[in-house]
Backbone as JSON, one array per atom type, in Angstrom:
{
  "sequence": "XXXXXXXXXXXXXXXXXXXXXXXXXXXXXXXXXXXXXXXXXXXXXXXXXXXXXXXXXXXXXXXXXXXXXXXXXXXXXXXXXXXXXXXXXXXXXXXXXXXXXXXXXXXXXXXXXXXXXXXXXXXXXXXXXXXXXXXXXXXXXXXXXXXXXXXXXXXXXXXXXXXXXXXXXXXXXXXXXXXXXXXXXXXXXXXXXXXXXXXXXXXXXXXXXXXXXXXXXXXXXXXXXXXXXXXXXXXXXXXXXXXXXXXXXXXXXXXXXXXXXXXXXXXXXXXXXXXXXXXXXXXXXXX",
  "N": [[7.29, 14.99, -27.29], [7.19, 15.99, -23.89], [9.91, 16.95, -21.92], [11.36, 16.87, -18.76], [13.56, 17.82, -16.15], [14.81, 16.83, -12.93], [16.46, 17.64, -9.93], [19.27, 18.38, -7.72], [20.8, 20.41, -8.62], [21.15, 22.45, -11.4], [18.82, 21.64, -12.63], [15.41, 21.47, -13.97], [13.49, 21.34, -11.92], [13.42, 21.04, -8.31], [12.0, 19.19, -6.86], [10.31, 16.08, -7.27], [7.51, 15.9, -7.28], [6.76, 18.51, -7.98], [7.63, 18.58, -10.62], [5.95, 16.65, -11.77], [3.49, 17.9, -11.39], [3.71, 19.93, -13.22], [3.19, 18.81, -15.67], [0.91, 18.71, -18.29], [-2.22, 16.98, -18.34], [-2.9, 15.47, -20.7], [-0.56, 15.23, -22.19], [2.25, 13.47, -23.42], [4.98, 12.66, -21.42], [8.35, 12.81, -20.12], [10.17, 12.43, -17.21], [13.25, 13.1, -15.9], [15.22, 12.1, -13.3], [17.76, 13.15, -11.23], [20.6, 11.76, -9.44], [20.1, 11.14, -5.97], [18.43, 11.57, -2.73], [15.06, 11.8, -2.25], [12.78, 13.15, -0.25], [9.69, 12.68, -0.3], [6.11, 12.57, -0.85], [4.45, 11.13, -3.32], [2.01, 11.92, -5.75], [0.41, 11.09, -8.66], [-1.41, 11.58, -11.62], [-1.5, 11.14, -14.68], [-1.73, 11.04, -18.27], [0.22, 9.74, -19.91], [3.14, 8.84, -18.81], [6.59, 8.86, -18.07], [9.05, 8.12, -15.68], [12.36, 8.37, -14.98], [15.24, 7.35, -13.35], [18.53, 8.64, -12.86], [21.53, 7.46, -11.88], [21.69, 6.84, -8.35], [18.63, 6.92, -7.19], [16.38, 7.73, -4.75], [13.15, 7.62, -3.45], [11.46, 8.59, -0.71], [9.32, 8.03, 2.03], [7.37, 7.87, 5.1], [4.84, 6.88, 6.14], [2.49, 5.28, 8.24], [-0.2, 2.91, 8.75], [-1.47, 2.95, 11.26], [-1.24, 5.45, 12.31], [-2.72, 8.33, 13.74], [-4.54, 10.73, 12.08], [-6.6, 12.69, 11.53], [-9.61, 13.88, 13.05], [-9.65, 11.82, 14.85], [-9.28, 9.62, 13.3], [-7.57, 6.77, 11.97], [-4.8, 6.65, 9.71], [-4.93, 4.56, 7.86], [-4.63, 1.86, 5.43], [-4.53, 2.67, 2.64], [-3.8, 5.28, 2.39], [-1.2, 5.43, 3.02], [0.76, 5.36, 1.1], [3.96, 5.87, -0.43], [4.37, 6.54, -3.09], [1.94, 7.21, -5.51], [0.4, 6.25, -8.48], [-1.64, 6.93, -11.23], [-3.67, 7.03, -14.22], [-3.25, 6.49, -17.82], [-0.93, 5.27, -19.12], [2.14, 4.21, -17.79], [5.6, 4.39, -17.06], [8.31, 3.36, -15.16], [11.68, 3.66, -14.26], [14.76, 2.54, -12.96], [14.63, 3.36, -10.18], [14.31, 3.76, -6.61], [11.83, 3.11, -4.32], [10.61, 3.82, -1.23], [8.93, 2.97, 1.74], [9.47, 3.89, 4.84], [8.33, 3.38, 7.34], [8.38, 1.17, 9.06], [8.15, -2.01, 10.83], [5.18, -3.96, 10.37], [4.07, -4.9, 12.72], [4.38, -2.84, 14.46], [3.56, -0.42, 13.21], [1.51, -0.99, 11.48], [0.01, -1.37, 8.22], [2.0, -0.3, 5.41], [2.32, 1.17, 2.64], [4.49, 1.26, -0.09], [4.44, 1.62, -2.93], [1.69, 2.43, -4.91], [-0.11, 1.32, -7.47], [-2.19, 2.37, -9.98], [-2.52, 2.81, -12.62], [-3.69, 2.22, -15.98], [-1.98, 0.74, -17.7], [1.15, -0.35, -16.77], [4.71, -0.27, -16.72], [7.62, -1.38, -15.3], [11.07, -1.13, -14.72], [14.02, -2.29, -13.34], [13.39, -1.29, -10.8], [13.28, -0.68, -7.35], [11.37, -1.63, -4.61], [10.4, -1.02, -1.44], [9.41, -1.96, 1.75], [7.55, -3.06, 4.64], [4.88, -4.38, 5.68], [2.37, -4.82, 3.27], [3.69, -3.73, 0.92], [3.54, -3.27, -1.95], [0.85, -2.23, -3.8], [-1.53, -3.26, -6.12], [-3.87, -1.94, -8.0], [-7.15, -2.98, -9.16], [-9.06, -2.12, -6.16], [-10.88, -4.52, -4.14], [-14.45, -5.12, -4.66], [-16.01, -4.71, -2.35], [-15.47, -3.54, 0.96], [-14.27, -5.06, 4.0], [-14.42, -3.98, 6.48], [-15.77, -0.99, 7.8], [-14.7, 1.94, 6.22], [-12.31, 0.83, 5.48], [-11.14, 0.99, 2.95], [-10.58, 3.63, 2.59], [-9.24, 6.35, 0.88], [-7.26, 7.3, -2.03], [-9.19, 7.0, -4.97], [-11.04, 5.23, -3.88], [-13.76, 5.41, -4.19], [-14.15, 5.14, -6.85], [-15.17, 3.52, -9.95], [-14.33, 0.05, -10.31], [-11.56, -0.99, -12.18], [-9.88, -3.06, -14.53], [-6.4, -3.6, -14.43], [-3.04, -3.69, -15.78], [0.24, -4.69, -15.18], [3.78, -4.79, -15.66], [6.81, -6.02, -14.47], [10.22, -5.74, -14.73], [13.22, -7.2, -13.87], [13.15, -6.26, -11.2], [13.21, -5.4, -7.67], [11.64, -6.39, -4.74], [10.71, -5.89, -1.46], [9.45, -7.07, 1.64], [7.04, -8.06, 4.21], [4.37, -9.0, 5.28], [1.73, -9.94, 3.26], [2.81, -8.54, 1.06], [2.8, -8.07, -1.66], [0.05, -7.18, -3.21], [-3.5, -7.04, -4.08], [-5.92, -6.43, -6.78], [-4.99, -6.24, -9.37], [-3.68, -7.39, -12.56], [-0.49, -8.76, -12.93], [2.84, -9.19, -14.08], [5.83, -10.49, -13.02], [8.94, -10.44, -13.98], [11.89, -12.03, -13.87], [12.51, -11.06, -11.32], [13.61, -10.15, -7.97], [12.44, -11.21, -4.92], [12.17, -10.4, -1.7], [11.7, -11.54, 1.56], [11.42, -9.96, 4.62], [10.58, -10.48, 7.12], [8.81, -13.13, 8.86], [5.85, -14.27, 7.14], [3.61, -13.5, 4.48], [3.85, -13.61, 1.02], [2.22, -12.86, -1.27], [-1.07, -11.44, -1.69], [-3.56, -11.81, -3.42], [-6.46, -10.4, -5.09], [-7.99, -10.42, -7.35], [-10.31, -11.21, -10.08], [-11.85, -14.34, -11.11], [-11.61, -14.81, -13.88], [-9.48, -13.28, -14.6], [-5.89, -12.7, -14.96], [-4.23, -12.48, -12.72], [-1.53, -12.59, -10.31], [1.59, -13.15, -11.61], [4.6, -14.8, -11.58], [7.66, -14.98, -13.12], [10.51, -16.79, -13.62], [11.63, -15.75, -11.26], [13.27, -14.93, -8.12], [12.94, -16.0, -4.81], [13.78, -14.91, -1.73], [15.43, -14.67, 1.5], [16.88, -13.36, 4.51], [18.15, -14.73, 7.36], [15.73, -15.79, 8.3], [13.51, -18.23, 9.72], [13.24, -21.61, 8.51], [10.6, -22.38, 6.28], [8.85, -20.32, 7.08], [7.4, -18.51, 5.69], [4.65, -17.99, 3.56], [3.81, -18.33, 0.11], [1.41, -17.33, -0.84], [-1.67, -15.96, 0.3], [-4.98, -15.74, -0.28], [-6.58, -12.63, -0.67], [-9.13, -12.11, -1.45], [-11.83, -14.3, -2.48], [-11.42, -15.23, -5.14], [-8.82, -14.8, -5.85], [-5.65, -15.04, -7.6], [-2.49, -16.59, -8.05], [0.56, -17.35, -9.64], [3.51, -19.22, -10.23], [6.23, -19.44, -12.18], [8.85, -21.31, -13.22], [10.44, -20.46, -11.06], [12.73, -19.79, -8.3], [13.1, -20.87, -4.95], [13.83, -19.98, -1.64], [14.75, -21.64, 1.51], [13.06, -20.55, 3.37], [10.48, -20.5, 2.44], [7.32, -21.9, 2.87], [6.6, -25.26, 2.28], [4.04, -25.92, 1.49], [3.14, -23.73, 0.17], [0.75, -22.12, -0.09], [-1.77, -20.58, 1.95], [-4.99, -20.36, 3.58], [-7.01, -17.37, 3.89], [-7.65, -16.17, 7.05], [-10.8, -16.76, 8.41], [-12.09, -16.44, 6.01], [-14.93, -16.41, 3.89], [-15.38, -18.13, 1.78], [-13.39, -20.03, -0.53], [-12.13, -19.8, -3.56], [-9.78, -19.61, -4.82], [-6.79, -19.58, -6.89], [-3.8, -21.25, -7.03], [-0.62, -21.93, -8.25], [2.34, -23.68, -9.24], [4.5, -23.73, -11.82], [6.26, -25.21, -14.62], [8.55, -23.66, -16.89], [7.45, -23.2, -20.2], [5.32, -24.95, -20.12], [1.94, -25.72, -21.09], [-0.06, -24.25, -19.73], [1.48, -22.21, -18.6], [2.46, -20.88, -20.89], [0.05, -19.9, -21.92], [-0.79, -18.13, -19.89], [1.31, -16.23, -19.92], [1.04, -15.12, -22.43], [-0.94, -13.19, -22.27], [0.32, -10.97, -21.17], [2.02, -10.23, -23.12], [0.84, -9.21, -25.3]],
  "CA": [[7.25, 14.61, -25.88], [7.7, 16.95, -22.93], [11.01, 16.4, -21.12], [11.61, 17.69, -17.58], [14.61, 17.28, -15.29], [14.69, 17.08, -11.48], [17.72, 17.38, -9.23], [19.74, 19.33, -6.72], [21.63, 21.41, -9.26], [20.48, 23.41, -12.27], [17.71, 21.0, -13.32], [14.19, 22.28, -14.05], [12.8, 21.34, -10.62], [14.09, 20.4, -7.18], [11.13, 18.15, -6.32], [9.65, 15.25, -8.28], [6.1, 16.25, -7.33], [6.62, 19.76, -8.74], [7.77, 18.25, -12.04], [4.71, 15.97, -12.17], [2.42, 18.92, -11.43], [3.91, 20.78, -14.4], [2.84, 18.08, -16.88], [-0.51, 18.68, -18.64], [-2.69, 15.59, -18.28], [-2.95, 14.76, -21.98], [0.71, 15.3, -22.91], [3.26, 12.47, -23.1], [6.08, 13.36, -20.75], [9.41, 12.05, -19.47], [10.83, 13.15, -16.13], [14.56, 12.52, -15.6], [15.56, 12.47, -11.93], [19.19, 12.96, -10.95], [21.03, 11.07, -8.23], [19.78, 11.79, -4.7], [17.33, 11.09, -1.89], [13.94, 12.75, -2.35], [11.82, 12.87, 0.81], [8.44, 13.17, -0.87], [4.95, 11.7, -1.01], [4.15, 11.42, -4.72], [0.69, 11.62, -6.3], [0.45, 11.38, -10.09], [-2.51, 11.12, -12.48], [-1.14, 11.66, -16.0], [-2.12, 10.1, -19.31], [1.34, 8.95, -20.43], [4.25, 9.4, -18.04], [7.79, 8.08, -17.77], [9.99, 8.69, -14.73], [13.6, 7.6, -15.08], [16.31, 7.8, -12.48], [19.92, 8.59, -13.32], [22.28, 7.28, -10.65], [20.95, 6.24, -7.25], [17.5, 7.81, -6.89], [15.53, 7.2, -3.7], [11.95, 8.38, -3.07], [11.3, 8.05, 0.64], [8.33, 8.58, 2.96], [7.27, 6.94, 6.24], [3.5, 6.88, 6.71], [1.96, 3.98, 8.65], [-1.66, 2.87, 8.81], [-1.99, 3.16, 12.61], [-1.09, 6.86, 12.7], [-3.95, 9.14, 13.81], [-4.29, 11.9, 11.23], [-7.61, 13.73, 11.72], [-10.89, 13.46, 13.62], [-9.47, 10.56, 15.53], [-9.18, 8.54, 12.31], [-6.28, 6.26, 11.56], [-4.48, 6.91, 8.3], [-5.42, 3.44, 7.06], [-3.69, 1.29, 4.47], [-4.43, 3.21, 1.29], [-3.23, 6.63, 2.41], [0.19, 5.36, 3.48], [1.68, 5.22, -0.04], [5.03, 6.82, -0.75], [4.12, 7.01, -4.46], [0.68, 6.77, -6.12], [0.36, 6.56, -9.91], [-2.82, 6.56, -11.98], [-3.56, 7.44, -15.61], [-3.35, 5.46, -18.85], [0.33, 4.55, -19.32], [3.19, 4.61, -16.85], [6.87, 3.68, -17.08], [9.26, 3.74, -14.12], [12.97, 3.02, -14.52], [15.93, 2.83, -12.14], [14.22, 4.13, -9.0], [14.02, 3.04, -5.37], [10.68, 3.71, -3.65], [10.7, 3.28, 0.12], [8.15, 3.4, 2.89], [10.34, 3.58, 5.97], [7.59, 3.44, 8.6], [8.83, 0.1, 9.94], [7.45, -3.29, 10.86], [3.74, -3.91, 10.53], [3.72, -5.15, 14.12], [4.43, -1.56, 15.17], [2.93, 0.71, 12.52], [0.47, -1.44, 10.57], [0.34, -1.4, 6.8], [2.83, 0.83, 4.98], [2.47, 0.98, 1.19], [5.52, 2.04, -0.78], [3.98, 1.98, -4.28], [0.28, 2.17, -5.22], [-0.24, 1.41, -8.93], [-3.58, 2.44, -10.43], [-2.52, 3.12, -14.05], [-4.22, 1.15, -16.84], [-0.84, -0.06, -18.15], [2.4, 0.09, -16.14], [5.91, -1.07, -16.97], [8.67, -0.98, -14.39], [12.33, -1.79, -15.0], [15.07, -2.0, -12.36], [12.81, -0.49, -9.72], [13.31, -1.31, -6.03], [10.18, -1.23, -3.85], [10.84, -1.5, -0.13], [8.66, -1.66, 2.97], [7.31, -4.26, 5.41], [3.55, -4.91, 5.4], [1.64, -4.19, 2.14], [4.65, -2.91, 0.19], [3.12, -2.94, -3.32], [-0.57, -2.45, -4.07], [-1.89, -3.27, -7.54], [-5.3, -1.72, -8.15], [-8.2, -2.32, -8.37], [-9.55, -2.61, -4.89], [-12.08, -5.37, -4.22], [-15.7, -4.38, -4.74], [-16.54, -4.35, -1.03], [-14.55, -3.61, 2.09], [-14.73, -5.93, 5.08], [-14.69, -3.13, 7.64], [-16.12, 0.36, 7.38], [-13.56, 2.83, 6.07], [-11.09, 0.09, 5.21], [-10.56, 1.37, 1.66], [-10.52, 5.09, 2.53], [-8.03, 6.79, 0.22], [-7.46, 7.67, -3.44], [-9.93, 6.13, -5.89], [-11.85, 4.2, -3.24], [-15.13, 5.55, -4.66], [-14.15, 5.02, -8.32], [-15.48, 2.18, -10.49], [-13.16, -0.83, -10.36], [-11.12, -1.24, -13.55], [-8.79, -4.02, -14.64], [-5.11, -3.0, -14.76], [-1.98, -4.63, -16.14], [1.58, -4.2, -14.87], [4.9, -5.69, -15.94], [8.0, -5.67, -13.72], [11.42, -6.38, -15.27], [14.45, -7.07, -13.06], [12.86, -5.4, -10.05], [13.43, -5.94, -6.32], [10.52, -6.04, -3.88], [10.96, -6.39, -0.12], [8.35, -6.86, 2.58], [6.8, -9.12, 5.19], [3.02, -9.56, 5.3], [0.87, -9.55, 2.12], [3.52, -7.36, 0.56], [2.4, -7.82, -3.04], [-1.37, -7.47, -3.02], [-4.46, -6.28, -4.87], [-6.68, -7.09, -7.83], [-4.43, -6.05, -10.7], [-2.89, -8.42, -13.23], [0.9, -8.32, -12.94], [3.89, -10.13, -14.41], [7.12, -10.18, -12.4], [9.85, -11.15, -14.86], [13.27, -11.96, -13.42], [12.58, -10.18, -10.14], [14.04, -10.68, -6.67], [11.4, -10.97, -3.94], [12.8, -10.68, -0.41], [10.91, -11.48, 2.79], [12.24, -9.42, 5.7], [10.01, -11.06, 8.34], [7.86, -14.19, 8.52], [4.58, -13.73, 6.68], [2.96, -13.94, 3.26], [4.35, -12.79, -0.08], [1.16, -12.27, -2.07], [-2.47, -11.48, -1.26], [-4.3, -11.37, -4.61], [-7.9, -10.21, -4.92], [-8.62, -10.26, -8.66], [-11.43, -12.06, -10.43], [-11.53, -15.68, -11.59], [-11.27, -14.8, -15.29], [-8.31, -12.45, -14.81], [-4.63, -13.44, -14.92], [-3.7, -12.47, -11.37], [-0.11, -12.3, -10.1], [2.37, -14.18, -12.29], [6.03, -14.63, -11.35], [8.41, -15.72, -14.13], [11.96, -16.88, -13.37], [11.95, -14.84, -10.17], [13.92, -15.57, -6.98], [12.34, -15.68, -3.52], [14.89, -15.03, -0.82], [15.32, -14.07, 2.83], [18.1, -13.44, 5.32], [17.96, -14.94, 8.79], [14.39, -16.25, 8.66], [13.38, -19.66, 9.92], [12.73, -22.39, 7.39], [9.15, -22.51, 6.11], [8.16, -19.29, 7.86], [6.74, -17.59, 4.74], [3.81, -18.56, 2.52], [3.81, -17.58, -1.14], [0.11, -16.73, -1.14], [-2.94, -16.15, 0.99], [-5.88, -14.91, -1.11], [-7.3, -11.55, 0.03], [-10.5, -12.33, -1.82], [-11.97, -15.72, -2.8], [-11.03, -15.62, -6.49], [-7.45, -14.37, -6.09], [-4.83, -16.0, -8.33], [-1.05, -16.37, -8.11], [1.21, -18.42, -10.36], [4.96, -19.12, -10.13], [6.72, -20.18, -13.34], [10.31, -21.41, -13.3], [11.01, -19.64, -10.0], [13.55, -20.45, -7.28], [12.56, -20.57, -3.62], [14.69, -20.26, -0.51], [14.18, -22.54, 2.51], [12.06, -19.84, 4.19], [9.15, -20.68, 1.85], [6.6, -23.08, 3.33], [6.46, -26.18, 1.15], [2.65, -25.95, 1.04], [3.0, -22.61, -0.74], [-0.42, -21.27, 0.06], [-2.67, -20.84, 3.07], [-6.25, -19.63, 3.47], [-7.2, -16.15, 4.67], [-8.39, -16.52, 8.25], [-12.18, -16.3, 8.45], [-12.64, -16.24, 4.67], [-16.23, -17.05, 3.78], [-15.2, -19.23, 0.83], [-12.08, -19.93, -1.16], [-12.1, -20.31, -4.93], [-8.54, -19.05, -5.33], [-5.95, -20.42, -7.75], [-2.38, -21.2, -6.72], [0.07, -22.93, -9.06], [3.77, -23.6, -9.51], [4.59, -24.35, -13.14], [7.53, -25.22, -15.34], [8.58, -22.84, -18.11], [7.11, -23.93, -21.41], [4.09, -25.71, -20.0], [0.83, -25.11, -21.82], [-0.7, -23.25, -18.88], [2.39, -21.08, -18.47], [2.46, -20.14, -22.16], [-1.23, -19.21, -22.02], [-0.77, -17.01, -18.96], [2.28, -15.22, -20.32], [0.6, -14.48, -23.67], [-1.74, -12.01, -21.92], [1.21, -9.83, -20.87], [2.89, -9.96, -24.26], [0.03, -8.71, -26.42]],
  "C": [[7.85, 15.71, -25.01], [8.77, 16.29, -22.07], [11.36, 17.37, -20.0], [12.68, 17.02, -16.74], [14.37, 17.7, -13.84], [16.04, 16.79, -10.84], [18.08, 18.5, -8.29], [20.58, 20.45, -7.31], [20.82, 22.38, -10.1], [19.37, 22.76, -13.1], [16.46, 21.89, -13.28], [13.5, 22.41, -12.7], [13.65, 20.65, -9.57], [13.3, 19.19, -6.68], [10.45, 17.39, -7.45], [8.18, 15.64, -8.41], [5.87, 17.54, -8.12], [6.74, 19.49, -10.24], [6.51, 17.56, -12.56], [3.58, 16.99, -12.32], [2.52, 19.79, -12.68], [3.47, 20.1, -15.69], [1.34, 18.19, -17.14], [-0.99, 17.24, -18.75], [-2.52, 14.87, -19.6], [-1.66, 14.73, -22.75], [1.64, 14.17, -22.48], [4.48, 13.18, -22.53], [7.08, 12.37, -20.17], [10.07, 12.95, -18.43], [12.11, 12.4, -15.79], [14.99, 13.03, -14.23], [17.01, 12.15, -11.67], [19.41, 12.31, -9.6], [20.66, 11.85, -6.96], [18.66, 11.11, -3.96], [16.26, 12.17, -1.87], [12.89, 12.34, -1.31], [10.49, 13.49, 0.39], [7.36, 12.1, -0.78], [4.37, 12.05, -2.37], [2.71, 11.03, -5.05], [0.71, 12.03, -7.77], [-0.75, 10.78, -10.8], [-2.3, 11.78, -13.85], [-1.41, 10.59, -17.06], [-0.98, 9.17, -19.7], [2.63, 9.51, -19.85], [5.37, 8.38, -17.88], [8.6, 8.84, -16.72], [11.21, 7.79, -14.71], [14.66, 8.19, -14.17], [17.67, 7.68, -13.14], [20.8, 8.56, -12.07], [21.41, 6.58, -9.62], [19.86, 7.22, -6.8], [16.58, 7.11, -5.9], [14.36, 8.16, -3.47], [11.48, 7.78, -1.76], [10.2, 8.8, 1.39], [8.09, 7.52, 4.03], [5.91, 6.99, 6.91], [3.06, 5.45, 7.05], [0.47, 4.04, 8.89], [-2.22, 3.2, 10.19], [-1.91, 4.61, 13.07], [-2.46, 7.55, 12.7], [-3.71, 10.45, 13.09], [-5.33, 13.0, 11.36], [-8.89, 13.12, 12.28], [-10.8, 12.1, 14.31], [-9.36, 9.36, 14.6], [-7.74, 8.07, 12.14], [-6.06, 6.57, 10.08], [-5.03, 5.79, 7.41], [-4.45, 3.04, 5.96], [-3.46, 2.17, 3.25], [-4.08, 4.68, 1.24], [-1.78, 6.61, 2.88], [1.2, 5.4, 2.34], [2.78, 6.29, -0.02], [4.81, 7.39, -2.14], [2.84, 6.37, -4.98], [0.7, 7.2, -7.57], [-0.93, 6.04, -10.52], [-2.61, 7.02, -13.42], [-3.64, 6.27, -16.56], [-2.09, 4.62, -18.96], [1.4, 5.11, -18.39], [4.42, 3.75, -17.07], [7.76, 4.24, -15.98], [10.55, 2.97, -14.34], [14.0, 3.48, -13.5], [15.59, 3.77, -10.97], [14.15, 3.2, -7.8], [12.93, 3.8, -4.63], [10.54, 3.04, -2.3], [9.6, 3.85, 1.0], [8.93, 2.94, 4.12], [9.66, 3.58, 7.31], [8.02, 2.35, 9.58], [7.94, -1.12, 9.88], [5.95, -3.1, 11.05], [3.28, -4.18, 11.94], [3.63, -3.84, 14.9], [3.56, -0.48, 14.53], [1.76, 0.31, 11.64], [0.96, -1.44, 9.14], [1.12, -0.14, 6.41], [3.16, 0.64, 3.51], [3.6, 1.85, 0.66], [5.0, 2.53, -2.13], [2.55, 1.5, -4.48], [0.13, 2.4, -6.71], [-1.7, 1.33, -9.33], [-3.67, 2.77, -11.92], [-3.08, 1.93, -14.84], [-3.11, 0.19, -17.25], [0.42, 0.5, -17.5], [3.53, -0.84, -16.54], [7.03, -0.52, -16.11], [9.92, -1.79, -14.68], [13.38, -1.33, -14.0], [14.57, -1.02, -11.3], [12.86, -1.31, -8.43], [12.15, -0.74, -5.21], [10.31, -1.85, -2.47], [9.9, -1.03, 0.97], [8.58, -2.94, 3.79], [5.93, -4.84, 5.03], [2.89, -4.11, 4.29], [2.53, -3.26, 1.32], [4.11, -2.38, -1.13], [1.65, -3.26, -3.49], [-0.85, -2.27, -5.55], [-3.4, -3.14, -7.65], [-5.85, -2.63, -9.24], [-8.37, -2.91, -6.98], [-10.64, -3.65, -5.11], [-13.35, -4.52, -4.26], [-16.17, -3.88, -3.38], [-15.46, -4.48, 0.03], [-15.14, -4.48, 3.19], [-15.0, -5.17, 6.36], [-14.89, -1.71, 7.16], [-14.88, 1.25, 7.35], [-12.26, 2.15, 5.72], [-10.39, 0.48, 3.92], [-10.34, 2.88, 1.54], [-9.18, 5.54, 1.95], [-8.3, 7.13, -1.23], [-8.21, 6.59, -4.2], [-10.83, 5.11, -5.19], [-13.32, 4.27, -3.63], [-15.25, 5.34, -6.17], [-14.59, 3.63, -8.75], [-14.2, 1.35, -10.58], [-12.82, -1.13, -11.82], [-9.96, -2.23, -13.52], [-7.51, -3.29, -15.06], [-4.1, -4.09, -15.08], [-0.63, -3.98, -15.88], [2.62, -5.26, -15.2], [6.13, -5.15, -15.22], [9.18, -6.45, -14.29], [12.59, -6.14, -14.32], [14.27, -6.12, -11.88], [13.15, -6.15, -8.75], [12.29, -5.46, -5.44], [10.74, -6.69, -2.52], [9.78, -6.1, 0.78], [8.15, -8.07, 3.48], [5.43, -9.76, 5.03], [2.23, -9.02, 4.1], [1.53, -8.44, 1.31], [3.45, -7.16, -0.94], [0.92, -8.18, -3.11], [-2.23, -6.61, -3.93], [-5.06, -7.09, -6.0], [-6.09, -6.98, -9.21], [-3.75, -7.3, -11.24], [-1.45, -7.92, -13.32], [1.82, -9.47, -13.27], [5.19, -9.63, -13.8], [8.17, -11.05, -13.1], [11.29, -10.96, -14.38], [13.47, -11.07, -12.22], [13.14, -10.92, -8.93], [13.0, -10.25, -5.64], [11.96, -11.37, -2.58], [11.83, -10.51, 0.75], [11.83, -11.02, 3.93], [11.75, -9.86, 7.08], [9.15, -12.25, 7.92], [6.53, -13.58, 8.06], [4.1, -14.37, 5.4], [3.44, -13.03, 2.13], [3.21, -12.1, -0.81], [-0.21, -12.41, -1.4], [-3.32, -10.97, -2.42], [-5.8, -11.29, -4.35], [-8.63, -10.04, -6.25], [-9.74, -11.26, -8.89], [-10.97, -13.35, -11.11], [-11.03, -15.66, -13.04], [-10.05, -13.93, -15.61], [-7.04, -13.28, -14.65], [-4.03, -13.51, -13.53], [-2.22, -12.11, -11.33], [0.71, -13.46, -10.66], [3.86, -13.85, -12.11], [6.79, -15.55, -12.3], [9.9, -15.65, -13.81], [12.41, -15.86, -12.32], [12.51, -15.63, -8.98], [13.3, -15.07, -5.69], [13.38, -15.97, -2.44], [14.57, -14.41, 0.52], [16.67, -14.2, 3.51], [17.7, -13.63, 6.78], [16.58, -15.36, 9.21], [14.4, -17.77, 8.85], [12.88, -20.35, 8.65], [11.2, -22.46, 7.45], [8.35, -21.54, 6.99], [7.4, -18.29, 7.0], [5.91, -18.4, 3.75], [3.89, -17.7, 1.26], [2.52, -16.82, -1.36], [-0.89, -16.98, -0.02], [-3.94, -15.21, 0.31], [-6.65, -13.9, -0.26], [-8.79, -11.62, -0.27], [-10.62, -13.72, -2.45], [-11.44, -16.14, -4.16], [-9.59, -15.23, -6.84], [-6.61, -15.46, -6.74], [-3.35, -15.6, -8.25], [-0.4, -17.59, -8.75], [2.72, -18.15, -10.37], [5.56, -20.04, -11.19], [8.25, -20.16, -13.35], [11.03, -20.59, -12.25], [11.91, -20.47, -9.08], [13.12, -19.96, -5.91], [13.58, -20.94, -2.54], [14.0, -21.15, 0.51], [13.15, -21.87, 3.42], [10.64, -20.04, 3.67], [8.54, -22.0, 2.34], [6.31, -23.98, 2.14], [5.03, -26.3, 0.66], [2.34, -24.79, 0.11], [1.92, -21.61, -0.38], [-1.15, -21.6, 1.34], [-3.91, -19.97, 2.92], [-6.2, -18.35, 4.29], [-8.09, -16.49, 5.86], [-9.8, -15.92, 8.22], [-12.8, -16.08, 7.09], [-13.93, -17.04, 4.51], [-16.22, -18.2, 2.78], [-13.86, -19.03, 0.15], [-12.12, -20.61, -2.52], [-10.81, -19.85, -5.61], [-7.78, -20.08, -6.17], [-4.49, -20.19, -7.4], [-1.69, -22.29, -7.53], [1.55, -22.62, -9.17], [4.01, -24.4, -10.78], [6.02, -24.33, -13.67], [7.43, -24.28, -16.54], [8.23, -23.73, -19.31], [5.88, -24.79, -21.31], [2.96, -24.97, -20.7], [0.15, -24.01, -21.01], [0.18, -22.01, -18.74], [2.4, -20.23, -19.73], [1.17, -19.33, -22.3], [-1.26, -17.98, -21.11], [0.13, -15.89, -19.47], [1.83, -14.48, -21.57], [-0.22, -13.22, -23.39], [-0.86, -10.79, -21.73], [2.07, -9.44, -22.06], [2.12, -9.48, -25.48], [0.04, -7.19, -26.41]]
}
């Protein structure tokens, strides 16, 4: 395995992106990042990559969807990412990834982490933004407005992905965990920073969707029942909550429809640990 260090001292590289660029695509690699704040916009497409923070490691950028970037075009949702990861296998440990653009009311969507790897595993990772914090590829097959998917991989064939989050923290406001990927959030803390919607899944009916296991949904200073757990971005989106705890900010109905949706075949469920349906769902992530 190739091992590379990043930091402000005598490490191999000063910037995380430079270390990623040094990794040959087909080589398994581990990048160790030393304590510090790294103001970078990360793009990675490597076969088998681990990035591990030592100390307090922050990766920070501040792109918002409403920003005009060229030819009068807005940046759009999928070019706002602070960190984009593709490839076959990805592991992230002990990192904080931030999109500091601000509230979606002011700047629009602001993705902190865009996951496009076939298999991802994240442990003790903090992912922080407001609207559209975490995107789990694939994109839906069709966009609802021209240019809505403009960004990395928007022309690529859609592929099923699987991600597992252990003891992670995710903060946001509107649709802040979204996309078509299958993902398990195990023992995570999910914080709403404004009224809105936690998840906006868009996967297919036969996929697992977004599964939260023994995770805590919290907020500070929000009105009671001002946040929905789910509004499906596409008709077959799925979200399931197993043995989770919910603060008073969560609307007791849990789910609401996407405004103007042509049909709704989504799946929303709150289950007890050990139920037959819960065991079946979790088995997909443990194979």
